[in-house]
Coordinates of C-alpha atoms in Angstrom, one line a residue:
Chain X
M656 CA 0.0 0.0 0.0
A657 CA 1.5 3.3 -1.1
A658 CA 1.7 6.4 1.1
V659 CA 1.9 9.9 -0.4
I660 CA 3.8 13.0 0.7
E661 CA 3.1 16.4 -0.9
G662 CA 6.5 18.2 -1.2
H663 CA 7.4 21.5 -2.8
P664 CA 9.2 21.1 -6.1
V665 CA 12.2 23.4 -5.7
V666 CA 13.7 22.1 -9.0
A667 CA 11.0 20.0 -10.7
G668 CA 11.6 16.6 -12.2
E669 CA 10.8 12.9 -12.0
A670 CA 12.8 10.2 -10.4
A671 CA 12.5 6.9 -8.6
G672 CA 14.9 5.0 -6.4
M673 CA 15.6 3.5 -3.0
S674 CA 15.8 6.1 -0.2
L675 CA 18.8 7.0 1.9
V676 CA 17.7 9.1 4.8
S677 CA 19.2 11.2 7.6
S678 CA 18.0 14.6 8.9
E679 CA 21.7 15.5 9.5
P680 CA 22.9 18.2 7.1
L681 CA 25.8 17.3 4.8
S682 CA 28.6 19.2 3.1
F683 CA 29.1 17.6 -0.3
W684 CA 32.6 19.1 -0.4
G685 CA 34.6 16.9 2.0
G686 CA 31.5 14.8 2.5
Y687 CA 30.6 13.2 -0.9
D688 CA 33.0 11.3 -3.0
Q689 CA 32.3 12.3 -6.6
N690 CA 34.2 9.3 -8.0
T691 CA 32.0 6.7 -6.2
G692 CA 28.9 8.5 -4.9
T693 CA 29.8 7.5 -1.3
I694 CA 29.2 9.7 1.7
I695 CA 32.6 10.2 3.2
D696 CA 32.0 12.8 6.0
R697 CA 33.0 10.6 9.0
R698 CA 30.9 12.7 11.3
H699 CA 27.7 12.1 9.3
P700 CA 25.3 9.3 10.2
L701 CA 25.3 8.1 6.5
S702 CA 29.1 7.9 6.4
G703 CA 30.2 5.0 4.2
R704 CA 26.8 4.6 2.4
V705 CA 26.6 4.9 -1.4
A706 CA 24.1 7.6 -2.5
S707 CA 24.6 7.2 -6.2
G708 CA 21.4 6.2 -7.9
K709 CA 19.4 6.7 -4.6
V710 CA 16.9 9.2 -3.5
L711 CA 19.0 11.1 -0.9
A712 CA 17.0 12.7 1.9
I713 CA 19.0 15.0 4.1
G714 CA 18.2 17.9 6.4
G715 CA 20.1 20.2 4.0
T716 CA 23.6 21.2 3.3
R717 CA 26.2 22.8 5.6
G718 CA 29.6 24.3 5.4
S719 CA 31.5 24.8 2.2
S720 CA 30.3 26.8 -0.8
T721 CA 31.9 24.2 -3.0
T722 CA 29.1 21.7 -2.4
T723 CA 27.5 22.8 -5.6
A724 CA 30.6 22.1 -7.7
V725 CA 31.0 18.6 -6.2
L726 CA 27.3 17.8 -6.9
L727 CA 27.6 19.1 -10.5
E728 CA 30.7 16.9 -11.1
A729 CA 28.8 13.9 -9.5
V730 CA 25.9 14.5 -12.0
R731 CA 28.4 14.6 -14.9
R732 CA 30.0 11.4 -13.8
G733 CA 26.7 9.6 -13.0
T734 CA 27.5 9.3 -9.3
A735 CA 24.9 11.7 -8.0
P736 CA 21.7 10.7 -6.3
V737 CA 18.6 10.5 -8.6
A738 CA 16.7 13.0 -6.5
L739 CA 17.3 15.1 -3.4
L740 CA 14.8 15.7 -0.6
T741 CA 15.5 18.3 2.1
I742 CA 13.7 19.8 5.1
G743 CA 12.8 23.2 3.8
T744 CA 14.5 24.7 0.7
D745 CA 18.2 24.2 0.2
V746 CA 19.7 26.8 -2.1
F747 CA 22.9 25.0 -2.8
L748 CA 21.3 21.8 -4.0
A749 CA 18.8 23.7 -6.1
L750 CA 21.7 25.6 -7.8
A751 CA 23.6 22.5 -8.6
A752 CA 20.4 21.0 -10.2
I753 CA 19.7 24.1 -12.2
V754 CA 23.3 24.3 -13.6
A755 CA 23.1 20.5 -14.4
D756 CA 20.1 21.4 -16.5
E757 CA 21.7 24.4 -18.1
L758 CA 25.0 22.7 -18.9
Y759 CA 24.2 19.1 -19.4
R760 CA 20.4 19.0 -19.8
R761 CA 20.2 16.5 -17.0
S762 CA 17.4 16.5 -14.5
L763 CA 18.0 16.3 -10.8
P764 CA 14.8 16.9 -8.9
V765 CA 15.1 18.7 -5.6
V766 CA 12.0 18.6 -3.3
A767 CA 11.5 20.5 -0.1
L768 CA 9.6 18.8 2.7
S769 CA 8.1 19.9 6.0
D770 CA 9.7 18.5 9.2
P771 CA 6.8 16.0 9.9
D772 CA 6.7 14.8 6.3
F773 CA 10.5 14.3 6.3
A774 CA 10.1 12.2 9.5
R775 CA 7.9 9.8 7.6
L776 CA 10.9 8.8 5.5
S777 CA 13.4 6.1 6.4
S778 CA 16.2 4.4 4.5
G779 CA 15.4 1.5 2.3
Q780 CA 12.0 2.7 1.0
L781 CA 11.3 2.7 -2.7
L782 CA 10.3 6.3 -3.5
K783 CA 8.8 7.8 -6.6
V784 CA 9.3 11.6 -7.1
A785 CA 6.8 13.4 -9.4
T786 CA 7.2 16.8 -11.1
S787 CA 4.6 18.2 -8.8
G788 CA 6.7 17.5 -5.8
R789 CA 4.6 14.6 -4.8
I790 CA 6.5 11.7 -3.3
I791 CA 5.0 8.2 -3.3
I792 CA 6.4 5.7 -0.8
V793 CA 5.7 2.6 -2.8
D794 CA 6.2 0.2 0.1
P795 CA 6.0 2.1 3.4
Chain B
M223 CA 25.5 3.2 -11.3
G224 CA 25.5 5.7 -14.1
W225 CA 22.8 7.9 -15.7
A226 CA 22.2 5.3 -18.3
A227 CA 20.9 3.0 -15.6
N228 CA 18.8 5.8 -14.2
K229 CA 16.5 6.8 -17.0
M230 CA 13.7 7.5 -14.6
G231 CA 16.0 10.1 -13.1
R232 CA 15.8 12.1 -16.3
G233 CA 12.8 14.2 -15.6
S234 CA 10.7 16.7 -17.4
A235 CA 11.8 20.1 -18.5
S236 CA 12.6 22.6 -15.9
S237 CA 10.1 25.1 -14.5
Y238 CA 11.8 28.3 -15.8
P239 CA 13.0 27.3 -19.3
S240 CA 13.8 30.7 -20.7
G241 CA 13.8 34.4 -20.1
R242 CA 10.1 34.7 -21.1
N243 CA 6.8 34.2 -19.4
F244 CA 7.7 35.6 -16.0
T245 CA 4.7 36.0 -13.7
M246 CA 6.4 38.9 -11.8
E247 CA 7.4 41.2 -14.6
R248 CA 7.8 44.2 -12.3
A249 CA 10.3 42.3 -10.2
L250 CA 12.9 42.9 -12.9
S251 CA 14.5 46.1 -14.0
S252 CA 14.7 46.9 -17.7
R253 CA 18.4 46.0 -17.7
D254 CA 17.5 42.6 -16.1
H255 CA 15.1 42.0 -18.9
A256 CA 17.6 43.1 -21.5
M257 CA 20.1 40.6 -20.1
L258 CA 17.5 37.8 -20.1
E259 CA 16.7 38.6 -23.7
G260 CA 20.3 38.4 -24.7
E261 CA 20.8 42.0 -25.5
C262 CA 23.9 42.1 -23.2
G263 CA 25.5 39.0 -24.9
P264 CA 25.0 35.3 -24.4
A265 CA 27.1 35.0 -21.2
A266 CA 25.1 37.7 -19.4
Q267 CA 21.9 36.0 -20.6
M268 CA 22.9 32.6 -19.2
A269 CA 24.1 34.2 -15.9
M270 CA 20.9 36.2 -15.6
R271 CA 18.7 33.1 -16.5
I272 CA 20.4 31.1 -13.7
L273 CA 19.9 34.0 -11.2
E274 CA 16.2 34.4 -12.3
R275 CA 15.7 30.7 -11.7
M276 CA 17.3 31.0 -8.3
R277 CA 15.4 34.2 -7.3
P278 CA 12.2 32.5 -6.1
I279 CA 14.2 29.7 -4.5
M280 CA 16.1 32.2 -2.5
G281 CA 12.9 33.9 -1.5
A282 CA 13.5 37.2 -3.4
Q283 CA 10.9 39.4 -5.1
S284 CA 13.5 41.4 -7.0
F285 CA 17.2 41.9 -7.6
L286 CA 19.6 44.5 -6.2
D287 CA 22.9 45.9 -7.4
I288 CA 26.2 44.7 -6.0
S289 CA 29.5 46.7 -6.0
G290 CA 31.9 43.8 -5.8
A291 CA 32.3 40.0 -5.8
H292 CA 34.6 37.3 -4.6
I293 CA 34.5 34.1 -6.7
D294 CA 34.9 30.6 -5.4
S295 CA 33.9 29.0 -8.7
A296 CA 37.5 29.0 -10.0
L297 CA 38.2 26.1 -7.7
Y298 CA 38.7 23.1 -10.0
Q299 CA 36.6 20.1 -9.0
G300 CA 36.9 18.1 -12.2
E301 CA 35.6 18.4 -15.8
A302 CA 32.2 19.9 -14.8
T303 CA 33.6 23.0 -13.1
L304 CA 36.0 23.4 -16.0
A305 CA 33.3 23.0 -18.6
Y306 CA 31.1 25.6 -16.9
A307 CA 34.0 28.1 -16.7
E308 CA 35.1 27.6 -20.3
H309 CA 31.5 27.7 -21.5
L310 CA 31.0 31.1 -19.9
A311 CA 34.4 32.3 -21.2
D312 CA 33.6 31.1 -24.7
L313 CA 30.3 33.1 -24.5
G314 CA 32.4 36.2 -23.9
A315 CA 31.7 36.6 -20.2
R316 CA 33.1 39.7 -18.5
V317 CA 32.5 40.7 -14.8
R318 CA 30.7 44.0 -14.3
V319 CA 32.0 44.8 -10.8
P320 CA 35.5 44.6 -9.2
T321 CA 36.0 40.8 -8.6
T322 CA 38.6 38.9 -6.7
L323 CA 39.3 35.2 -7.0
N324 CA 39.3 32.6 -4.2
V325 CA 41.8 29.7 -4.1
S326 CA 42.3 27.7 -7.2
G327 CA 42.9 24.0 -7.7
V328 CA 46.7 24.3 -8.0
D329 CA 49.7 26.4 -7.0
E330 CA 50.1 27.8 -10.5
H331 CA 53.9 28.1 -10.5
G332 CA 54.8 25.8 -7.7
W333 CA 52.8 22.6 -8.1
Q334 CA 55.7 20.6 -9.5
A335 CA 57.4 20.5 -6.1
W336 CA 54.5 18.4 -4.7
A337 CA 52.5 15.3 -5.6
V338 CA 50.0 17.0 -7.8
P339 CA 49.2 14.9 -10.9
P340 CA 50.0 16.7 -14.1
D341 CA 46.6 16.2 -15.6
W342 CA 44.9 17.7 -12.5
A343 CA 47.3 20.7 -12.7
A344 CA 46.5 21.2 -16.4
G345 CA 42.8 21.2 -15.8
A346 CA 43.0 23.5 -12.8
R347 CA 45.2 25.9 -14.7
R348 CA 42.8 26.0 -17.6
Q349 CA 40.1 26.9 -15.1
M350 CA 42.3 29.7 -13.7
V351 CA 42.8 31.1 -17.2
A352 CA 39.1 31.0 -17.9
Y353 CA 38.2 33.1 -14.9
R354 CA 41.1 35.5 -15.5
S355 CA 39.8 36.0 -19.0
M356 CA 36.5 37.3 -17.5
G357 CA 38.3 40.2 -15.9
C358 CA 38.6 38.8 -12.4
K359 CA 41.7 39.8 -10.3
P360 CA 44.0 36.8 -9.8
T361 CA 44.2 37.1 -6.1
W362 CA 43.8 33.3 -5.5
T363 CA 43.1 33.6 -1.8
C364 CA 40.3 32.5 0.6
A365 CA 41.1 35.6 2.7
P366 CA 40.8 38.5 0.2
Y367 CA 40.1 40.9 3.1
Q368 CA 43.8 40.5 4.1
E369 CA 45.1 42.2 1.0
S370 CA 42.5 43.7 -1.4
Q371 CA 40.3 46.7 -0.7
R372 CA 37.6 45.7 1.8
P373 CA 33.9 46.3 1.3
A374 CA 32.7 49.1 3.5
F375 CA 30.0 48.7 6.2
G376 CA 26.6 48.2 4.7
E377 CA 28.0 47.6 1.2
Q378 CA 26.2 45.0 -1.0
V379 CA 28.5 42.4 -2.4
A380 CA 28.3 38.8 -3.6
W381 CA 31.0 36.6 -2.0
G382 CA 31.7 32.9 -2.3
E383 CA 33.9 30.9 0.1
S384 CA 32.2 30.2 3.4
S385 CA 35.0 31.6 5.6
A386 CA 35.2 34.8 3.6
V387 CA 31.4 35.3 3.6
V388 CA 31.2 35.0 7.4
F389 CA 34.1 37.5 7.8
A390 CA 32.6 40.0 5.3
N391 CA 29.2 40.0 7.0
S392 CA 30.3 39.7 10.6
V393 CA 33.6 41.6 10.9
L394 CA 33.2 44.1 8.1
G395 CA 29.5 44.6 8.2
A396 CA 29.2 44.2 4.5
R397 CA 26.2 42.4 3.2
T398 CA 26.4 39.1 1.3
A399 CA 24.5 35.8 1.1
R400 CA 26.5 32.6 1.2
Y401 CA 27.0 32.4 -2.5
P402 CA 27.7 28.9 -3.7
D403 CA 30.2 28.0 -6.5
L404 CA 28.7 28.5 -9.9
L405 CA 26.3 31.3 -8.7
D406 CA 28.9 33.8 -7.5
I407 CA 30.2 34.3 -11.0
C408 CA 26.7 34.9 -12.3
A409 CA 26.3 37.7 -9.8
A410 CA 29.7 39.2 -10.9
I411 CA 28.8 39.0 -14.6
T412 CA 25.4 40.7 -14.2
G413 CA 26.2 42.9 -11.2
R414 CA 22.9 41.7 -9.7
V415 CA 21.7 39.4 -6.9
P416 CA 18.3 38.3 -5.6
A417 CA 17.3 40.8 -2.8
A418 CA 17.0 38.2 -0.1
G419 CA 18.6 36.9 3.1
L420 CA 21.5 38.7 4.6
H421 CA 21.3 41.5 1.9
L422 CA 18.3 42.8 3.9
R423 CA 18.9 44.4 7.3
R424 CA 15.9 42.7 8.9
R425 CA 17.3 39.3 8.1
R426 CA 20.5 40.1 10.0
A427 CA 19.2 39.9 13.5
G428 CA 20.9 37.4 15.9
Q429 CA 18.8 34.4 16.6
V430 CA 20.6 32.1 19.1
L431 CA 22.3 33.6 22.1
F432 CA 25.5 32.0 23.4
T433 CA 26.8 33.1 26.8
L434 CA 30.3 32.3 28.0
R435 CA 30.1 30.9 31.6
H436 CA 33.2 30.8 33.7
V437 CA 35.7 30.7 30.8
P438 CA 39.0 31.9 32.2
V439 CA 40.3 35.1 30.6
A440 CA 43.7 33.4 30.0
L441 CA 41.9 30.9 27.7
Q442 CA 39.8 33.6 26.0
Q443 CA 43.1 35.3 25.0
A444 CA 44.4 32.1 23.4
D445 CA 44.2 31.8 19.6
S446 CA 43.2 28.1 19.8
F447 CA 40.1 29.1 21.9
F448 CA 38.5 30.7 18.9
G449 CA 38.6 27.7 16.6
V450 CA 37.1 25.6 19.3
L451 CA 34.4 28.1 20.1
G452 CA 33.6 28.5 16.4
H453 CA 33.3 24.8 15.9
L454 CA 31.0 24.4 18.9
I455 CA 28.7 27.3 17.9
G456 CA 28.6 26.3 14.2
K457 CA 27.5 22.8 15.2
A458 CA 24.8 24.1 17.5
V459 CA 23.2 26.8 15.2
G460 CA 23.3 25.3 11.7
N461 CA 22.5 28.2 9.4
R462 CA 21.0 30.5 12.1
I463 CA 22.7 33.7 13.3
P464 CA 24.5 33.3 16.6
V465 CA 25.1 36.1 19.1
I466 CA 28.0 35.6 21.5
Q467 CA 28.2 37.5 24.8
G468 CA 30.4 37.3 27.8
L469 CA 33.8 37.7 26.0
E470 CA 36.1 39.6 28.3
V471 CA 38.8 40.2 25.7
A472 CA 39.0 42.1 22.4
P473 CA 39.7 39.4 19.8
S474 CA 42.2 40.1 17.0
E475 CA 41.2 39.9 13.4
D476 CA 43.1 36.6 13.1
Q477 CA 41.0 35.2 16.0
L478 CA 37.8 36.4 14.4
K479 CA 38.9 34.8 11.1
A480 CA 39.6 31.5 12.8
F481 CA 36.3 31.6 14.7
G482 CA 34.2 32.4 11.6
A483 CA 35.9 29.7 9.5
A484 CA 35.3 27.1 12.2
S485 CA 31.6 28.0 12.5
A486 CA 31.2 28.0 8.7
S487 CA 32.7 24.5 8.6
S488 CA 30.8 22.7 11.4
G489 CA 27.7 24.7 10.5
A490 CA 26.5 27.0 7.8
V491 CA 27.1 30.3 9.7
A492 CA 27.2 33.3 7.4
L493 CA 26.9 36.0 10.0
F494 CA 27.7 36.1 13.7
H495 CA 27.4 38.9 16.2
M496 CA 29.9 39.3 19.1
V497 CA 28.5 41.8 21.6
G498 CA 30.9 44.7 22.0
V499 CA 33.1 43.4 19.2
T500 CA 31.5 43.2 15.8
P501 CA 30.0 46.3 14.1
E502 CA 26.3 45.4 14.2
A503 CA 26.5 44.3 17.9
E504 CA 27.4 47.3 19.9
T505 CA 24.8 46.0 22.4
L506 CA 22.9 42.8 22.8
A507 CA 19.7 44.7 21.8
A508 CA 21.4 45.9 18.6
A509 CA 22.6 42.4 17.7
T510 CA 19.1 40.9 18.1
Q511 CA 17.3 43.9 16.7
R512 CA 15.4 43.8 19.9
R513 CA 13.8 40.5 19.0
P514 CA 13.7 37.6 21.5
A515 CA 16.3 34.9 21.0
E516 CA 15.0 31.6 19.6
A517 CA 17.3 29.7 22.0
T518 CA 19.8 30.5 24.7
I519 CA 22.9 28.3 25.1
D520 CA 25.5 28.5 27.9
V521 CA 29.1 27.8 26.8
T522 CA 30.8 26.0 29.6
M523 CA 34.3 24.7 30.0
E524 CA 33.0 21.2 29.8
A525 CA 31.4 21.8 26.4
L526 CA 34.6 23.5 25.2
R527 CA 36.8 20.6 26.3
A528 CA 34.5 18.1 24.6
T529 CA 34.6 20.2 21.4
R530 CA 38.4 20.5 21.5
C531 CA 38.6 16.7 21.6
E532 CA 36.3 16.4 18.7
L533 CA 38.6 18.4 16.5
S534 CA 41.3 15.8 16.8
S535 CA 41.2 12.4 15.3
A536 CA 44.5 11.2 16.8
A537 CA 46.0 12.4 20.0
I538 CA 49.5 10.9 20.1
G539 CA 52.1 9.3 18.0
P540 CA 54.5 10.3 15.1
L541 CA 53.7 13.4 13.1
D542 CA 54.2 13.7 9.3
M543 CA 53.3 17.3 8.8
V544 CA 52.2 20.5 10.4
V545 CA 49.8 22.6 8.2
L546 CA 49.0 26.2 8.9
G547 CA 47.0 28.8 7.0
S548 CA 43.3 27.9 6.6
P549 CA 42.0 30.5 6.0
H550 CA 45.2 31.7 4.3
F551 CA 47.9 32.9 6.7
S552 CA 47.9 36.7 7.4
F553 CA 50.9 39.0 7.5
E554 CA 50.5 39.1 11.3
E555 CA 50.5 35.4 11.5
F556 CA 53.7 35.2 9.5
R557 CA 55.2 37.8 12.0
K558 CA 54.3 35.6 14.9
L559 CA 55.5 32.4 13.3
A560 CA 58.8 33.9 12.3
A561 CA 59.5 34.9 15.9
L562 CA 58.4 31.4 17.1
V563 CA 60.6 29.3 14.8
S564 CA 63.6 31.6 15.0
G565 CA 66.7 29.6 15.8
R566 CA 64.8 26.3 15.8
K567 CA 64.7 23.4 13.4
R568 CA 62.0 20.9 12.5
H569 CA 62.4 17.2 13.0
P570 CA 63.5 15.5 9.8
G571 CA 60.4 13.3 9.8
T572 CA 57.9 16.2 10.2
Q573 CA 57.3 18.7 7.4
L574 CA 55.9 22.2 8.0
L575 CA 53.7 23.8 5.4
V576 CA 52.1 27.2 5.4
T577 CA 49.3 28.1 2.9
A578 CA 49.0 31.7 1.9
S579 CA 48.3 34.1 -0.9
R580 CA 50.9 35.4 -3.3
V581 CA 50.6 38.9 -2.0
V582 CA 50.9 38.1 1.7
K583 CA 53.8 35.7 1.0
A584 CA 55.5 38.5 -0.9
L585 CA 54.9 41.0 1.9
A586 CA 56.1 38.5 4.5
A587 CA 59.3 37.9 2.4
R588 CA 59.9 41.7 2.2
A589 CA 59.5 42.0 5.9
G590 CA 62.1 39.3 6.5
F591 CA 59.7 36.8 8.0
L592 CA 60.4 33.9 5.6
S593 CA 64.1 33.5 6.3
S594 CA 63.7 32.0 9.8
L595 CA 60.8 29.9 8.5
E596 CA 63.0 28.5 5.7
A597 CA 65.8 27.9 8.2
F598 CA 63.4 26.0 10.4
G599 CA 62.7 23.8 7.3
G600 CA 59.2 25.2 6.6
K601 CA 57.6 25.7 3.1
V602 CA 55.0 28.1 1.8
T603 CA 52.4 27.1 -0.9
V604 CA 50.4 29.9 -2.6
D605 CA 47.1 30.0 -4.6
T606 CA 45.5 27.0 -3.0
C607 CA 45.6 24.8 0.1
I608 CA 46.0 21.1 1.1
L609 CA 42.2 20.6 0.8
T610 CA 41.8 22.1 -2.7
T611 CA 44.8 20.6 -4.5
P612 CA 46.0 17.0 -4.3
M613 CA 49.5 18.0 -3.2
L614 CA 50.3 15.8 -0.3
Q615 CA 52.3 12.6 -0.7
P616 CA 50.3 9.4 0.2
S617 CA 52.9 8.8 2.9
V618 CA 51.5 11.8 4.8
K619 CA 49.1 10.1 7.3
T620 CA 49.1 12.3 10.4
L621 CA 48.7 16.1 10.4
M622 CA 48.7 18.7 13.0
T623 CA 47.2 22.2 12.7
N624 CA 46.1 25.3 14.5
S625 CA 43.1 25.6 12.0
A626 CA 39.7 24.2 13.1
K627 CA 38.8 24.3 9.4
Y628 CA 41.7 22.1 8.4
A629 CA 40.9 19.9 11.4
Y630 CA 37.2 19.6 10.3
Y631 CA 37.8 18.7 6.7
A632 CA 41.1 16.8 6.5
P633 CA 39.8 13.4 7.7
G634 CA 37.0 13.3 5.0
L635 CA 38.8 15.0 2.2
L636 CA 42.4 13.6 2.6
G637 CA 41.8 10.5 4.7
T638 CA 44.4 11.6 7.2
A639 CA 44.4 11.8 11.0
I640 CA 44.7 15.3 12.3
V641 CA 45.4 16.9 15.7
Y642 CA 44.2 20.4 16.6
G643 CA 46.5 22.5 18.7
S644 CA 47.8 26.0 19.3
L645 CA 50.5 27.5 17.0
E646 CA 53.0 27.0 19.8
D647 CA 51.9 23.3 20.1
C648 CA 52.3 22.9 16.4
I649 CA 55.9 24.2 16.2
R650 CA 57.0 22.3 19.3
S651 CA 55.5 19.1 17.8
A652 CA 57.3 19.8 14.5
E653 CA 60.5 20.2 16.3
R654 CA 60.1 17.0 18.3
G655 CA 58.7 14.9 15.5
G656 CA 55.6 13.9 17.5
V657 CA 52.4 15.5 18.8
D658 CA 53.1 17.5 21.9
R659 CA 50.2 19.6 23.2
D660 CA 50.1 21.9 26.2
D661 CA 46.7 21.3 27.8
S662 CA 47.1 23.6 30.8
L663 CA 44.8 26.3 29.6
W664 CA 42.0 23.7 29.1
Q665 CA 42.3 21.9 32.4
P666 CA 39.4 22.1 34.9

């Protein structure tokens, strides 16, 4: 039985994948290996997990302004998540997705969620992200 | 897994595909429209289109003019950042406002002395050339405020580099959002930014109040205190604006630089207020704009000690290298270091590296500060730092630093162990060839 979350489409697009979830914010620079799509910030709860091809749900970004560049390079290499879900709007992730569209015509949906909606997510769910910002938890 | 395996990830067209059909026509000036329509050239068109797509995401109704920019986008991160730079350059991009450049991906004229792969150096150099061609000043430093003309109080600018942003807002009282790589150059090319966030006075009020409780003045005077305090506060506030009260000392600029960089690493701090110290915080009421604090947090010695431990991933053992200069070393820091290393010599197994800008290195050389550093066995790298260029030999496994920013990022980015200590601790450890910290200031 599917559950539905209505998110706000910060950068609209469609995607589907397994979820990887932590409300802890992440700096992609120093925290995301663009060669492998692995989260490498040793202080982050998802440290060591591979986010490539997944729907990555994090509280937002922190720290370095180079996060956008790392995410853009990950998109180019195909090591980026297929979609990004955050608590509230994250400007850095949105920018990376917009430039990925401008430069490579590749879609990376970014969806903003409320705190309680984000809390309904957990790692290992199959998620479908719609252009409207609707997220379907296929098997909650 | 690549994009080919991810076809479902390729979504529909974006929501703001072109410069037309804006619902808020009046939000844009006639020149904004002209740029969007391509009348100011294809580079300004692309830059303005990206800004216009970001405007609602950043919560802005309109744009405002900036009078300067500092660009982090020149930092080479691989083919994508280079492609973006060369695409803009090929479109004829020119910056409209005085623009300085942050660190690059390589020490342009000194990389051969280190372990930098030649193909990395070539890519990073091409990216440097692209940004220079747009009319940016080749300052190549994360601390432009140490050498270039500083923005004045209240001046609207667009700065990238998290540690520079927090310094510009907090210490100088200039107004900038935390511009990410790729967007800062759009602002410089157009001279425009979304009128949002820290550009607006009402968005600059302190939100979380930190009060120092029973922190000895002797510790408050120590440089290493500020990195620890910044790390603690950044972690606690995230992207909110902290107000710090209870300091009994007047921090130096280098201490404020270290504090801000630490808070912008462990958190996303873009502005802090220190009551009685920073320009928008003459009083607590001024710092909070007379609004109630969202939260009040006491800073105790217990919390400070725990934070200091967190900044080190190894406490004892042999030491491969001491690294100083994140953010880039200042002239005053070179003066202090020169006096400290005078007549001493590093252990043969422990290197000493200082990262700085070309200008500050040249000034330090003129002042005679580099001769004792060289006699000690220390080296200086310019344009970049150990986090932004692959310069360290794989044999370098254990680092020591007085920078909380280096301490925060080195384990993830370089895979090294790192120890945080004072400048004095670092030099003594380099001399002995092993970590040797003086903990007396931190004892209960």
